C-alpha positions in Angstrom: 95.4 124.5 118.8 95.3 123.1 122.3 97.6 120.1 122.1 97.1 119.3 125.8 93.7 117.8 124.9 95.6 115.1 123.0 95.7 112.6 125.9 96.0 109.5 123.7 99.0 110.8 121.9 100.6 112.0 125.1 100.2 108.6 126.8 101.7 106.8 123.7 104.7 109.2 123.4 105.3 108.5 127.1 106.5 105.0 126.1 109.4 106.4 124.1 112.8 107.9 124.9 113.1 110.6 122.2 116.9 110.9 122.3 117.8 113.7 119.8 114.6 115.3 118.8 113.7 117.6 115.9 110.4 119.3 115.3 110.0 120.3 111.6 107.9 123.4 110.9 108.0 124.2 114.6 105.7 127.3 114.2 105.0 128.9 117.5 106.5 126.0 119.4 103.3 124.6 120.8 103.7 121.0 119.7 107.4 120.9 120.5 106.6 122.0 124.1 103.9 119.3 124.2 106.3 116.7 122.9 109.0 117.6 125.4 106.5 117.0 128.2 105.1 113.9 126.7 108.2 111.8 125.8 109.6 109.6 128.6 113.0 111.2 128.2 114.9 113.3 125.6 118.5 114.1 125.2 118.4 117.3 123.0 115.7 119.2 121.1 115.7 121.4 118.0 113.0 123.1 116.0 113.2 124.5 112.4 110.9 126.8 110.6 111.1 129.0 107.5 109.1 131.9 109.1 111.2 134.2 111.3 108.2 135.6 113.1 107.0 132.2 114.1 110.5 131.3 115.4 110.4 134.5 117.5 107.2 133.4 119.1 108.6 129.8 119.6 111.6 131.3 121.4 109.3 133.1 123.8 107.2 130.0 124.4 110.1 127.7 124.9 112.4 130.0 126.8 112.4 127.6 129.8 113.5 124.7 127.7 117.1 124.1 126.3 115.9 124.0 122.7 117.8 125.1 119.6 115.6 127.0 117.1 116.8 127.3 113.5 115.6 129.4 110.6 115.5 127.1 107.5 113.5 125.1 105.1 112.0 121.7 105.7 113.0 120.8 102.2 116.7 121.4 102.8 117.4 120.5 106.4 120.8 121.8 107.6 121.7 118.6 109.5 123.9 115.7 108.8 122.6 112.3 107.8 121.0 110.1 110.5 121.4 112.7 113.2 118.0 112.5 115.0 116.4 109.7 116.9 113.0 111.3 116.7 111.3 113.7 114.3 107.9 115.3 114.8 105.8 117.0 112.1 102.7 118.5 113.5 100.3 120.2 111.1 103.2 120.4 108.7 102.1 118.4 105.7 99.3 120.8 104.5 101.9 123.6 104.4 104.3 121.8 102.1 103.6 121.4 98.4 106.5 119.0 97.6 105.7 116.2 100.1 108.1 113.6 98.5 110.9 116.0 99.0 109.8 116.6 102.6 109.7 112.9 103.4 113.1 112.3 101.7 114.7 115.0 103.8 113.0 113.7 107.0 114.2 110.2 106.3 117.7 111.4 105.5 118.2 113.1 108.9 116.5 110.4 110.9 118.4 107.4 112.3 117.7 103.9 111.1 114.7 102.6 113.0 114.1 106.1 114.4 110.7 107.4 115.2 108.8 109.9 113.0 105.5 111.3 114.4 103.0 112.9 112.0 100.2 114.8 113.6 97.6 116.5 111.3 94.2 118.1 111.8 91.6 116.4 109.7 89.1 117.9 107.2 86.2 115.7 108.3 82.9 116.2 110.1 83.4 118.7 112.9 81.7 119.8 116.1 80.8 123.5 116.4 84.1 124.3 118.2 86.1 122.4 115.6 84.2 124.1 112.7 85.1 127.5 114.3 88.8 126.5 114.2 88.5 125.2 110.7 87.0 128.5 109.5 89.9 130.3 111.3 92.4 128.0 109.6 90.7 128.5 106.2 91.0 132.3 106.5 94.7 132.0 107.5 95.4 129.7 104.6 93.7 132.2 102.1 95.9 135.1 103.3 99.0 132.9 103.2 98.2 132.0 99.6 97.7 135.7 98.7 101.2 136.3 100.3 102.6 133.6 98.0 103.0 130.9 100.7 101.6 127.5 100.0 98.9 126.6 102.5 96.2 124.2 101.5 93.1 122.8 103.2 93.8 120.0 105.7 93.6 116.5 104.4 90.9 113.9 105.0 91.9 110.8 107.0 91.8 108.7 103.8 94.1 111.3 102.0 96.6 111.2 104.9 96.7 107.4 104.9 97.5 107.5 101.1 100.2 110.0 101.7 101.9 107.9 104.3 101.5 104.7 102.2 103.2 106.4 99.3 106.1 107.8 101.4 109.2 105.9 102.5 107.9 105.6 106.0 106.9 102.4 107.7 103.7 102.9 109.7 103.8 101.6 113.2 100.6 103.0 114.6 97.7 105.2 113.5 94.8 106.7 115.4 92.3 109.6 115.3 92.0 111.9 118.3 88.5 112.0 119.6 89.0 113.8 122.9 86.4 116.4 123.5 87.4 120.0 124.3 84.1 121.2 125.6 81.3 123.1 123.7 83.0 126.5 123.5 86.4 128.1 123.1 88.0 129.7 126.1 88.0 133.5 126.1 91.8 133.7 126.0 91.8 131.3 123.0 89.4 133.6 121.1 91.5 136.6 121.9 94.7 134.9 120.8 93.1 133.7 117.5 91.6 137.2 116.8 95.0 138.8 117.4 96.7 136.3 115.0 94.1 137.0 112.4 94.7 140.8 112.8 98.5 140.4 112.4 98.1 138.1 109.4 95.9 140.6 107.6 98.3 143.4 108.3 100.9 141.5 106.2 98.7 142.3 103.2 99.1 146.0 103.6 100.0 147.6 100.3 98.4 144.8 98.2 95.1 144.8 96.3 93.7 142.3 98.7 94.2 144.1 102.0 90.9 145.9 102.3 88.9 142.8 101.2 90.4 140.7 104.0 90.4 143.6 106.5 
């Protein structure tokens, strides 16, 4: 996902000093890199993910930034209470089955009156480009589920609003990104997505599902 098209979020994060920053489920590090460039200032930054391969890619992507990357679970964060000023969760919620536990852990390690940023793709009406990405995501989610990893369809806007209302968070702001990304994916984006699909399917080797997805 090309976070650089999220101009509204970038401009709003620019009003904040992030202080000590944590990105939960950092993945390949794309959103953390975006956040580090978007916040007005930040003191230190860390990312955590349960997938070792994703952390390796994040390390390569963030090698120019003084970021600490940690292998661990979002449901049992290895940090002391009230340590972080700012916590980001980008496309994290639809990967976590136990959302109350996730929010409890997030609130535990966030300082009082700290900032928590939740960014999620929406399962709504899509342009052709967005629909292509949603089909890609749906395929990745299916393979993850075959591998025993929880990965559900993205939420609708109404579902996300209900999740936030039922959490311990106090909502300060909410908006939907509507920036256009053009009418086609760039060639390098298609290549990168195809390569990720190929590697994901390779993880099914030796199972009954491999040749079906291949």
